[in-house]
Short mmCIF file of C-alpha atoms and ligand atoms in Angstrom, two decimals:
data_model
loop_
_atom_site.label_atom_id
_atom_site.label_comp_id
_atom_site.label_asym_id
_atom_site.label_seq_id
_atom_site.Cartn_x
_atom_site.Cartn_y
_atom_site.Cartn_z
CA MET W 1 98.15 130.27 142.18
CA ASN W 2 97.93 127.97 139.16
CA LEU W 3 100.16 124.96 139.73
CA PRO W 4 100.77 122.72 136.73
CA ILE W 5 99.11 119.31 137.01
CA THR W 6 101.72 116.58 137.39
CA VAL W 7 101.92 112.79 136.95
CA ASN W 8 104.71 111.18 138.99
CA GLY W 9 106.32 114.57 139.34
CA ALA W 10 106.46 115.34 135.60
CA PRO W 11 104.26 118.14 134.28
CA MET W 12 101.35 116.90 132.23
CA THR W 13 100.76 117.92 128.63
CA SER W 14 97.61 117.48 126.63
CA LEU W 15 97.76 115.82 123.23
CA ALA W 16 97.01 119.10 121.53
CA ASP W 17 99.98 120.78 123.22
CA LEU W 18 102.73 118.30 122.34
CA GLN W 19 105.87 120.22 121.39
CA PHE W 20 107.28 119.21 118.02
CA ASP W 21 110.81 119.90 116.82
CA ASN W 22 111.30 117.88 113.63
CA ARG W 23 115.06 117.70 113.33
CA PHE W 24 115.21 114.71 110.98
CA ALA W 25 112.63 116.26 108.64
CA ARG W 26 114.84 119.35 108.40
CA LEU W 27 117.62 117.24 106.88
CA GLY W 28 115.48 117.43 103.76
CA ASP W 29 114.45 115.32 100.81
CA THR W 30 117.73 113.41 100.49
CA PHE W 31 116.83 111.57 103.68
CA SER W 32 113.04 111.31 103.65
CA THR W 33 109.94 112.11 101.62
CA ARG W 34 106.85 113.93 102.77
CA VAL W 35 103.83 111.58 102.75
CA VAL W 36 100.36 112.05 104.19
CA PRO W 37 98.97 109.10 106.21
CA GLU W 38 96.11 107.12 104.67
CA PRO W 39 93.54 107.01 107.48
CA LEU W 40 91.78 103.93 108.81
CA SER W 41 88.01 103.85 108.42
CA ASN W 42 85.84 103.62 111.52
CA PRO W 43 88.86 103.34 113.86
CA ARG W 44 88.73 101.99 117.39
CA LEU W 45 91.38 101.98 120.09
CA VAL W 46 92.61 98.46 120.80
CA VAL W 47 95.10 99.16 123.57
CA SER W 48 97.27 101.98 124.88
CA SER W 49 100.26 102.14 127.20
CA GLU W 50 100.22 104.53 130.13
CA ASP W 51 103.97 103.98 130.55
CA ALA W 52 104.62 105.08 126.97
CA MET W 53 102.22 108.00 127.38
CA ALA W 54 104.20 109.10 130.43
CA LEU W 55 107.30 109.38 128.23
CA LEU W 56 105.45 112.19 126.43
CA ASP W 57 104.02 113.59 129.73
CA LEU W 58 100.52 112.58 128.56
CA ASP W 59 97.72 111.92 131.03
CA PRO W 60 96.64 108.27 130.56
CA ALA W 61 93.01 109.40 130.61
CA GLU W 62 93.57 111.05 127.22
CA ALA W 63 93.64 107.62 125.63
CA GLN W 64 89.87 107.51 126.16
CA THR W 65 89.27 110.64 124.07
CA GLU W 66 88.06 110.60 120.50
CA ILE W 67 90.93 112.80 119.35
CA PHE W 68 93.44 110.19 120.59
CA THR W 69 91.98 107.53 118.29
CA GLU W 70 91.67 110.05 115.45
CA LEU W 71 95.33 111.08 115.71
CA PHE W 72 96.66 107.54 115.93
CA SER W 73 94.58 106.18 113.08
CA GLY W 74 95.91 108.82 110.67
CA ARG W 75 92.63 110.75 110.45
CA GLN W 76 93.94 113.93 112.04
CA ILE W 77 97.40 115.32 112.34
CA TRP W 78 99.01 118.04 114.43
CA SER W 79 99.79 121.13 112.39
CA ALA W 80 103.32 121.02 113.82
CA ALA W 81 103.88 117.40 112.80
CA GLU W 82 105.62 116.66 109.50
CA PRO W 83 104.97 113.09 108.37
CA ARG W 84 107.81 111.66 106.33
CA ALA W 85 108.97 108.29 105.02
CA MET W 86 112.68 107.67 105.65
CA VAL W 87 114.93 106.09 103.03
CA TYR W 88 117.30 103.25 103.95
CA SER W 89 118.58 99.98 102.55
CA GLY W 90 120.05 96.96 104.23
CA HIS W 91 121.19 93.36 104.22
CA GLN W 92 118.23 90.98 104.33
CA PHE W 93 119.10 87.37 105.15
CA GLY W 94 122.69 88.19 104.24
CA VAL W 95 121.93 89.71 100.84
CA TYR W 96 122.16 93.42 100.15
CA ASN W 97 118.87 95.04 99.15
CA PRO W 98 119.69 98.48 97.72
CA GLN W 99 116.28 100.08 98.18
CA LEU W 100 114.17 99.69 101.29
CA GLY W 101 112.82 102.56 103.38
CA ASP W 102 109.60 103.21 105.30
CA GLY W 103 107.18 101.28 103.12
CA ARG W 104 104.28 101.37 105.51
CA GLY W 105 105.31 103.60 108.39
CA LEU W 106 105.79 107.33 108.73
CA LEU W 107 107.85 109.42 111.06
CA LEU W 108 105.17 111.89 112.17
CA GLY W 109 107.65 114.12 113.92
CA GLU W 110 109.81 114.52 117.02
CA VAL W 111 108.20 115.46 120.33
CA VAL W 112 110.21 117.11 123.10
CA ASN W 113 109.03 116.25 126.61
CA SER W 114 109.36 118.26 129.83
CA ARG W 115 112.76 116.67 130.52
CA GLY W 116 114.02 117.88 127.15
CA GLU W 117 114.04 114.33 125.72
CA TYR W 118 113.20 113.89 122.06
CA TRP W 119 110.84 111.08 121.08
CA ASP W 120 110.12 110.08 117.48
CA LEU W 121 106.44 109.42 116.81
CA HIS W 122 106.26 106.77 114.11
CA LEU W 123 102.90 105.59 112.78
CA LYS W 124 103.20 102.05 111.43
CA GLY W 125 100.57 100.89 108.92
CA ALA W 126 99.96 104.43 107.66
CA GLY W 127 99.61 103.58 103.96
CA SER W 128 101.83 103.42 100.92
CA THR W 129 104.93 105.54 100.39
CA PRO W 130 107.55 105.82 97.63
CA TYR W 131 109.32 102.91 99.40
CA SER W 132 106.36 100.51 99.49
CA ARG W 133 107.63 98.50 96.49
CA MET W 134 104.95 95.79 95.98
CA GLY W 135 103.42 96.23 99.45
CA ASP W 136 100.12 97.86 100.35
CA GLY W 137 101.52 100.10 103.08
CA ARG W 138 99.29 98.48 105.66
CA ALA W 139 99.84 96.60 108.89
CA VAL W 140 97.35 94.01 110.14
CA LEU W 141 95.84 93.87 113.61
CA ARG W 142 97.69 90.64 114.46
CA SER W 143 101.18 92.03 113.85
CA SER W 144 100.36 95.40 115.40
CA ILE W 145 99.26 93.72 118.63
CA ARG W 146 102.36 91.54 118.60
CA GLU W 147 104.61 94.57 118.22
CA PHE W 148 102.70 96.50 120.89
CA LEU W 149 102.95 93.73 123.48
CA ALA W 150 106.65 93.10 122.88
CA SER W 151 107.51 96.81 122.86
CA GLU W 152 106.08 97.19 126.33
CA ALA W 153 107.01 93.75 127.75
CA LEU W 154 110.72 93.89 126.86
CA PRO W 155 111.53 97.10 128.77
CA ALA W 156 109.74 95.64 131.81
CA LEU W 157 112.27 92.77 131.66
CA GLY W 158 115.13 95.25 131.37
CA ILE W 159 115.64 94.65 127.64
CA PRO W 160 116.13 97.90 125.71
CA SER W 161 113.46 98.36 123.05
CA SER W 162 111.44 100.81 121.03
CA ARG W 163 108.13 101.56 122.80
CA ALA W 164 104.50 101.52 121.72
CA LEU W 165 101.91 104.12 122.59
CA CYS W 166 98.82 102.43 121.17
CA VAL W 167 97.17 100.28 118.52
CA THR W 168 94.07 101.30 116.59
CA VAL W 169 92.09 99.09 114.22
CA GLY W 170 89.79 100.00 111.33
CA ASP W 171 87.30 98.25 109.09
CA ASP W 172 89.65 98.26 106.11
CA PRO W 173 90.29 94.80 104.66
CA VAL W 174 93.96 93.89 104.24
CA TYR W 175 94.97 90.77 102.33
CA ARG W 176 97.71 88.50 103.66
CA GLU W 177 97.47 84.67 103.71
CA ARG W 178 93.84 85.45 104.53
CA GLN W 179 91.76 88.60 104.71
CA GLU W 180 92.57 90.58 107.85
CA ARG W 181 91.89 94.08 109.10
CA GLY W 182 94.17 97.08 108.86
CA ALA W 183 95.56 98.52 112.08
CA MET W 184 98.10 101.13 113.10
CA LEU W 185 100.73 101.10 115.81
CA LEU W 186 102.20 104.28 117.21
CA ARG W 187 105.84 103.52 117.91
CA LEU W 188 108.08 105.67 120.08
CA ALA W 189 111.86 105.65 119.96
CA ARG W 190 114.54 108.21 120.66
CA SER W 191 115.59 107.68 117.04
CA HIS W 192 114.42 105.64 114.06
CA ILE W 193 117.83 105.59 112.39
CA ARG W 194 118.87 102.05 111.46
CA PHE W 195 122.15 100.48 110.35
CA GLY W 196 120.53 100.42 106.89
CA HIS W 197 120.38 104.21 106.75
CA PHE W 198 124.18 104.38 106.68
CA GLU W 199 124.40 101.51 104.20
CA TYR W 200 122.07 103.32 101.79
CA PHE W 201 124.25 106.41 101.55
CA TYR W 202 127.46 104.40 101.50
CA TYR W 203 126.43 102.06 98.67
CA THR W 204 124.90 104.86 96.59
CA ARG W 205 128.25 106.65 97.03
CA GLN W 206 126.57 109.75 98.49
CA HIS W 207 129.40 110.38 100.92
CA ASP W 208 128.42 113.98 101.67
CA ALA W 209 124.97 112.84 102.70
CA LEU W 210 126.54 109.98 104.67
CA ARG W 211 128.68 112.52 106.53
CA GLN W 212 125.56 114.60 107.21
CA LEU W 213 123.74 111.56 108.58
CA ILE W 214 126.72 110.67 110.78
CA ASP W 215 126.91 114.21 112.14
CA PHE W 216 123.17 114.23 112.77
CA THR W 217 123.40 110.92 114.63
CA LEU W 218 126.34 112.18 116.66
CA GLN W 219 124.49 115.36 117.63
CA THR W 220 121.14 113.76 118.40
CA CYS W 221 122.03 110.30 119.75
CA TYR W 222 125.69 110.34 120.79
CA PRO W 223 126.53 113.98 121.68
CA HIS W 224 129.20 112.90 124.19
CA CYS W 225 131.14 111.17 121.37
CA GLN W 226 131.64 114.52 119.68
CA GLN W 227 134.34 115.39 122.23
CA ASP W 228 136.32 112.26 121.39
CA ALA W 229 139.47 112.62 119.26
CA GLU W 230 137.77 110.23 116.77
CA PRO W 231 134.04 110.96 117.07
CA VAL W 232 132.85 108.52 114.38
CA LEU W 233 134.91 105.67 115.79
CA ALA W 234 133.70 106.53 119.30
CA MET W 235 130.12 106.43 118.06
CA PHE W 236 130.65 103.07 116.37
CA ARG W 237 132.21 101.70 119.55
CA GLU W 238 129.18 102.74 121.55
CA VAL W 239 126.64 101.45 119.03
CA ALA W 240 128.50 98.15 118.97
CA ARG W 241 128.65 97.83 122.74
CA ARG W 242 125.03 98.75 123.23
CA THR W 243 124.03 96.25 120.56
CA MET W 244 125.99 93.42 122.17
CA HIS W 245 124.58 94.37 125.54
CA MET W 246 121.07 94.12 124.11
CA ILE W 247 121.89 90.71 122.60
CA ALA W 248 123.23 89.45 125.93
CA ARG W 249 119.84 90.31 127.41
CA TRP W 250 117.98 88.59 124.57
CA GLN W 251 120.01 85.43 125.15
CA ALA W 252 119.65 85.58 128.94
CA TYR W 253 115.85 85.97 128.73
CA GLY W 254 115.26 83.60 125.83
CA PHE W 255 114.17 86.20 123.27
CA CYS W 256 114.45 85.35 119.59
CA HIS W 257 114.05 88.34 117.22
CA GLY W 258 113.50 86.37 114.04
CA VAL W 259 114.47 88.95 111.37
CA MET W 260 117.85 90.44 112.26
CA ASN W 261 118.31 92.18 108.92
CA THR W 262 120.47 95.30 109.09
CA ASP W 263 117.43 97.45 108.31
CA ASN W 264 115.89 96.16 111.54
CA MET W 265 118.91 97.11 113.67
CA SER W 266 118.59 100.38 115.55
CA ILE W 267 121.53 102.76 115.79
CA LEU W 268 120.58 103.06 119.49
CA GLY W 269 121.22 99.36 120.18
CA ILE W 270 117.59 98.77 121.13
CA THR W 271 115.26 95.96 120.03
CA PHE W 272 113.53 97.19 116.92
CA ASP W 273 111.00 96.13 114.26
CA PHE W 274 109.17 93.19 115.73
CA GLY W 275 108.07 90.53 113.28
CA PRO W 276 107.84 86.80 113.94
CA TYR W 277 109.73 87.10 117.27
CA ALA W 278 109.32 84.58 120.08
CA PHE W 279 110.33 83.92 123.62
CA LEU W 280 111.50 80.35 124.00
CA ASP W 281 109.14 77.99 125.77
CA ASP W 282 111.15 74.79 126.20
CA TYR W 283 114.85 75.49 125.96
CA ASP W 284 116.13 74.88 122.45
CA ALA W 285 119.36 76.65 121.55
CA GLY W 286 118.73 76.22 117.83
CA HIS W 287 115.13 77.45 117.89
CA ILE W 288 114.05 79.21 114.67
CA CYS W 289 111.02 81.39 115.31
CA ASN W 290 110.51 82.69 111.77
CA HIS W 291 109.06 79.93 109.62
CA SER W 292 110.36 81.65 106.45
CA ASP W 293 113.94 81.35 107.79
CA HIS W 294 114.60 77.94 106.22
CA ALA W 295 118.37 78.01 106.73
CA GLY W 296 118.06 79.08 110.36
CA ARG W 297 120.18 82.17 109.80
CA TYR W 298 118.42 83.88 112.70
CA ALA W 299 118.15 80.86 115.01
CA PHE W 300 118.30 81.71 118.72
CA HIS W 301 121.93 80.65 119.28
CA ARG W 302 123.13 82.50 116.18
CA GLN W 303 121.93 85.92 117.36
CA PRO W 304 125.26 87.06 118.90
CA ALA W 305 127.20 86.13 115.74
CA ILE W 306 124.58 87.78 113.53
CA ALA W 307 124.69 90.98 115.58
CA HIS W 308 128.45 90.97 115.04
CA TRP W 309 127.96 90.42 111.30
CA ASN W 310 125.46 93.29 111.18
CA LEU W 311 127.88 95.55 113.04
CA ALA W 312 130.50 94.67 110.43
CA CYS W 313 128.03 95.91 107.78
CA LEU W 314 127.64 99.16 109.68
CA ALA W 315 131.43 99.42 110.02
CA GLN W 316 131.79 98.97 106.27
CA ALA W 317 129.44 101.92 105.71
CA LEU W 318 131.63 104.08 107.97
CA THR W 319 134.90 103.30 106.15
CA PRO W 320 134.96 106.63 104.24
CA PHE W 321 135.46 108.30 107.63
CA VAL W 322 137.25 105.77 109.86
CA GLU W 323 140.36 103.65 109.27
CA VAL W 324 139.46 100.06 108.47
CA ASP W 325 141.98 98.72 110.99
CA GLN W 326 140.40 100.74 113.76
CA LEU W 327 136.97 99.37 112.92
CA LYS W 328 138.34 95.84 112.74
CA ALA W 329 139.98 96.25 116.12
CA GLU W 330 136.65 97.35 117.59
CA LEU W 331 134.82 94.41 116.01
CA ALA W 332 137.36 92.01 117.47
CA THR W 333 136.40 93.01 121.01
CA LEU W 334 132.69 92.34 120.66
CA ILE W 335 132.19 88.59 121.05
CA PRO W 336 134.27 88.43 124.26
CA LEU W 337 132.36 91.48 125.50
CA TYR W 338 129.06 89.78 124.73
CA GLN W 339 130.17 86.56 126.44
CA ALA W 340 131.18 88.42 129.60
CA GLN W 341 127.87 90.29 129.72
CA TYR W 342 125.80 87.20 129.07
CA LEU W 343 127.64 85.27 131.77
CA HIS W 344 127.18 88.15 134.19
CA LEU W 345 123.42 88.20 133.56
CA MET W 346 123.10 84.44 133.98
CA ARG W 347 125.22 84.50 137.13
CA THR W 348 122.86 87.11 138.55
CA ARG W 349 119.84 85.00 137.60
CA LEU W 350 121.37 81.94 139.27
CA GLY W 351 122.54 83.79 142.37
CA TRP W 352 126.23 83.26 141.79
CA ALA W 353 127.99 86.25 143.32
CA SER W 354 131.37 87.23 141.84
CA ALA W 355 132.96 85.35 138.97
CA GLN W 356 134.46 81.85 139.31
CA PRO W 357 136.44 80.01 136.65
CA GLU W 358 133.97 77.10 136.49
CA ASP W 359 130.89 79.30 135.92
CA GLU W 360 130.72 78.98 132.17
CA GLN W 361 130.97 75.21 132.33
CA LEU W 362 128.38 74.94 135.09
CA LEU W 363 125.98 77.13 133.12
CA GLN W 364 126.55 75.08 129.96
CA GLN W 365 125.76 71.90 131.87
CA LEU W 366 122.44 73.34 133.01
CA LEU W 367 121.54 74.50 129.50
CA GLN W 368 122.50 71.14 128.02
CA GLN W 369 120.29 69.34 130.53
CA MET W 370 117.44 71.73 129.74
CA GLN W 371 117.95 71.07 126.04
CA ASP W 372 117.99 67.29 126.56
CA SER W 373 114.82 67.42 128.70
CA ALA W 374 113.03 70.16 126.73
CA SER W 375 112.65 71.91 130.10
CA ASP W 376 110.65 75.10 130.12
CA TYR W 377 113.33 77.82 130.15
CA HIS W 378 111.52 80.42 132.23
CA ILE W 379 109.83 78.09 134.68
CA THR W 380 113.04 76.20 135.39
CA LEU W 381 114.99 79.36 136.15
CA ARG W 382 112.21 80.82 138.28
CA LEU W 383 111.88 77.60 140.31
CA LEU W 384 115.63 77.59 140.86
CA ALA W 385 115.43 81.22 142.00
CA GLU W 386 112.68 80.27 144.45
CA ASP W 387 114.72 77.27 145.69
CA ASP W 388 111.68 75.18 144.81
CA PRO W 389 112.42 71.45 144.65
CA ALA W 390 109.91 71.25 141.76
CA ALA W 391 112.73 72.46 139.49
CA ARG W 392 113.76 68.80 139.43
CA ASP W 393 110.49 67.87 137.68
CA GLN W 394 111.62 69.82 134.63
CA PHE W 395 114.32 67.22 133.93
CA ILE W 396 114.14 63.70 132.56
CA ASP W 397 117.52 62.57 133.88
CA ARG W 398 116.93 63.40 137.55
CA ALA W 399 120.25 61.96 138.71
CA ALA W 400 122.14 64.23 136.31
CA PHE W 401 120.12 67.20 137.52
CA ASP W 402 120.75 66.29 141.19
CA GLY W 403 124.46 66.29 140.42
CA TRP W 404 124.25 69.70 138.82
CA LEU W 405 122.12 71.06 141.67
CA ARG W 406 124.73 70.05 144.25
CA GLN W 407 127.39 71.95 142.36
CA HIS W 408 125.03 74.93 141.93
CA GLN W 409 124.29 75.03 145.65
CA ALA W 410 127.97 74.75 146.50
CA ARG W 411 128.61 77.55 144.05
CA GLN W 412 125.94 79.74 145.70
CA ALA W 413 127.34 78.98 149.16
CA LEU W 414 130.69 80.57 148.23
CA ASP W 415 129.04 83.96 148.64
CA THR W 416 125.35 84.26 149.49
CA SER W 417 125.09 87.99 148.82
CA ALA W 418 123.49 87.49 145.39
CA LEU W 419 120.71 85.14 146.50
CA ALA W 420 118.24 87.81 147.58
CA GLY W 421 118.28 89.51 144.18
CA ARG W 422 117.17 86.46 142.20
CA LEU W 423 113.41 87.02 142.31
CA ALA W 424 113.82 90.46 140.79
CA CYS W 425 115.55 89.10 137.68
CA ASN W 426 113.77 85.79 137.02
CA PRO W 427 110.36 86.51 135.51
CA VAL W 428 107.19 84.67 136.45
CA TYR W 429 105.38 85.96 133.34
CA VAL W 430 106.79 86.04 129.84
CA LEU W 431 105.17 87.04 126.56
CA ARG W 432 104.82 83.52 125.26
CA ASN W 433 103.58 83.19 121.70
CA TYR W 434 100.43 81.39 122.73
CA LEU W 435 99.47 84.14 125.18
CA ALA W 436 99.80 86.73 122.43
CA GLN W 437 97.86 84.42 120.10
CA GLN W 438 94.92 84.11 122.50
CA ALA W 439 94.77 87.88 122.87
CA ILE W 440 94.93 88.35 119.10
CA GLU W 441 92.15 85.87 118.41
CA ALA W 442 89.86 87.69 120.85
CA ALA W 443 90.82 91.07 119.39
CA GLU W 444 89.99 89.85 115.91
CA GLN W 445 86.46 89.29 117.29
CA ASN W 446 86.49 92.90 118.61
CA ASP W 447 87.14 91.86 122.19
CA PHE W 448 90.19 93.81 123.33
CA ALA W 449 90.04 92.86 127.02
CA GLU W 450 92.66 90.11 126.79
CA VAL W 451 95.21 92.30 124.95
CA ARG W 452 94.80 94.94 127.63
CA HIS W 453 94.96 92.40 130.41
CA LEU W 454 98.11 90.73 129.05
CA HIS W 455 99.77 94.11 128.58
CA GLN W 456 99.06 95.00 132.23
CA LEU W 457 100.28 91.63 133.49
CA LEU W 458 103.58 91.96 131.61
CA ARG W 459 104.28 95.37 133.13
CA GLN W 460 105.25 93.48 136.31
CA PRO W 461 106.81 90.26 135.09
CA PHE W 462 108.77 89.50 138.26
CA THR W 463 105.89 89.57 140.77
CA ARG W 464 103.48 86.68 141.22
CA GLN W 465 100.01 88.13 140.82
CA PRO W 466 97.18 86.36 142.67
CA GLY W 467 94.65 84.71 140.37
CA ARG W 468 97.06 84.85 137.42
CA GLU W 469 98.67 81.43 137.91
CA ALA W 470 97.59 80.23 134.48
CA TYR W 471 99.76 82.87 132.81
CA ALA W 472 102.84 81.43 134.50
CA ALA W 473 102.15 77.91 133.25
CA PRO W 474 103.87 76.24 130.30
CA PRO W 475 102.00 76.48 126.98
CA PRO W 476 99.18 74.05 126.22
CA ASP W 477 99.89 71.58 123.42
CA TRP W 478 98.26 73.76 120.75
CA GLY W 479 100.42 76.68 121.83
CA ARG W 480 103.81 75.00 121.44
CA ARG W 481 105.86 75.90 118.40
CA LEU W 482 103.24 78.09 116.78
CA GLU W 483 104.27 79.00 113.26
CA ILE W 484 104.53 82.76 113.03
CA SER W 485 104.58 84.09 109.51
CA CYS W 486 106.76 86.92 108.33
CA SER W 487 103.85 88.57 106.49
CA SER W 488 102.57 91.31 108.71
P1 LIG B 501 109.97 94.40 107.65
O1 LIG B 501 110.04 92.96 107.24
O2 LIG B 501 108.67 94.77 108.31
O3 LIG B 501 111.15 94.82 108.44
O4 LIG B 501 109.97 95.23 106.29
C1 LIG B 501 111.00 95.19 105.34
C2 LIG B 501 110.73 96.24 104.29
O5 LIG B 501 109.49 95.98 103.63
C3 LIG B 501 110.63 97.66 104.82
O6 LIG B 501 111.12 98.53 103.83
C4 LIG B 501 109.14 97.82 104.99
O7 LIG B 501 108.74 99.17 104.99
C5 LIG B 501 108.61 97.07 103.80
N1 LIG B 501 107.26 96.55 104.01
C6 LIG B 501 106.89 95.53 104.83
N2 LIG B 501 105.56 95.33 104.75
C7 LIG B 501 105.06 96.23 103.90
C8 LIG B 501 103.76 96.54 103.38
N3 LIG B 501 102.69 95.85 103.77
N4 LIG B 501 103.66 97.54 102.51
C9 LIG B 501 104.72 98.24 102.10
N5 LIG B 501 105.97 98.00 102.51
C10 LIG B 501 106.14 97.02 103.41
MG1 LIG B 502 111.84 96.41 109.10
#
C-alpha cells in the first residue's frame, strides 16, 4: 500500500506539485497587470523557513534543491502560476498618493494546501512593473533579510504577520545610498489586499470595481461576514478589530513598524510590508525608528492612533456601500478596545490575574520609570517574570522602583493563578536591530550562517537556549539607535 509521506500529520507536496488556483488574477486587468519576473543572475539561497514551507506542505529538504533557488529567484516559474502586479493607492505620511501598486513585487499566484487554505505567493524584488514609477523594481539583500527575519520572528511572539518562505541573492548590482546586491524575498500571506486597494477604486470613482473588490474580499477573507445583515459593515468591523488587536501586540512587545501608510496595512489585520521597523531596546515611548520620519508621525506611542486614522481612511473608501454614521460608530469603539486588549496583554506579562481598577496606573508607573532610566524593555520584563532581583539594576532611582515592586507583588498576591504563565509570554530573545545588522553584514560577505542561526533562535523566543546568552543581552554601544533608512 502506498501511504502518502507526511510532515507533522500533513501530507507532503513537492514544489512541482503545488496546486494553484489564482482567484485574484481572475478578477482581471482592472485589478492587476500581468508581468514576468526579471530573474536574478547567479542566484544563491540565503535562508529559508521550514515553518513557512510547512504552510504549503513542503518538505524542508526541498530548500536544498536547485529548482527551489531557481523558482524563488524568478528564473523559472510554474506553468500554473500567473504573475501579476496589483494596483493600489494609499495615504503616505498622511498625504494621499493616487497611484501606487506593486512596483517591485509580483503576486505569483495562490496555492491551496492540503487543509484547503489559500496562500498568496508574492515575490518581492522581482523587477519593474507598470507601478514602479521612478524605482528599479529591485529589493536589496539588506532589506530582504530584515523582512525575512521579522516575518518569521513576529508570529513566534504571537504577533500576526505575513510570512516569508526564503531569500535569494544574485550578483546584480542595485544602487541605493551605496551599491548593494539585488535579492528576492518570497512572501506568503492569506491575502495581499491592502487598505490602499479600496482607496484606489474609491478615489478613481470606479464604484463597480470597488464593489467587486469588496465582494472578493468578503468571499476569500471574511466569508462568515456574508451572512450578516450588513456584510460590508461586518467586514469593516472585523478588519478594524483585528487591526487594533495586532497593534495591542505591537505595543505590548515593543514593536515599531516605521511606515504605517495605508498601502502597508493589510486587510487581514496582520503586520505587513516591513521597512525600517525596530523592536525597542531601552524603553522610549516616543521612539522613531524610521530616520526619514522627521515629524515622528509613526513614533512608537502614536501607532494606536495612526491605526485608527488608517481605519478611518478605509472606512471612507467604503462609504458608497455603508452608512457613514455606522462606520463612525464602529470607529468610536476602537481606541477603548485597543486599550483593553493592551492592558490585558500587559497584565498577562506581569502576572496580574483578573482586572483591578489600579492596573493602568500601576503599569504607567512602571513604564515611566523605565523611560526615566532608559531600562531595557525586554530584559526588564523578563527579569520581572523570573522574579529575578536583578530587575532592580535596570533602574536609576532604586527607591522608586522598590516602591513600585512592592505594589506589583501585592497586586500579584491577590490571585497567583497567572504567575506560572509569565515565562511563556515574556521573550528572552527579540529581533533587535543590531542582531539583524550583524547577520546582514556577514551575509553581504556571502556568509549566511548568522542569518540562519538568528532565524532559528527566534523561532523559540521564550526559551533560554544554552550557549546563546549573548543574544539575550542588551545591545552594545554601536548597536543602539541604529539609523535604518527607508530605501530598501
Ligand atoms: P514601500 O515603501 O516599500 O511600502 O513602497 C511604497 C511604494 O513604492 C510601493 O508602490 C512600492 O511598490 C514602490 N517601491 C518601493 N521600492 C521600489 C523600487 N525599488 N522599485 C519600484 N517600486 C518601488
Ligand atoms: Mg509598501
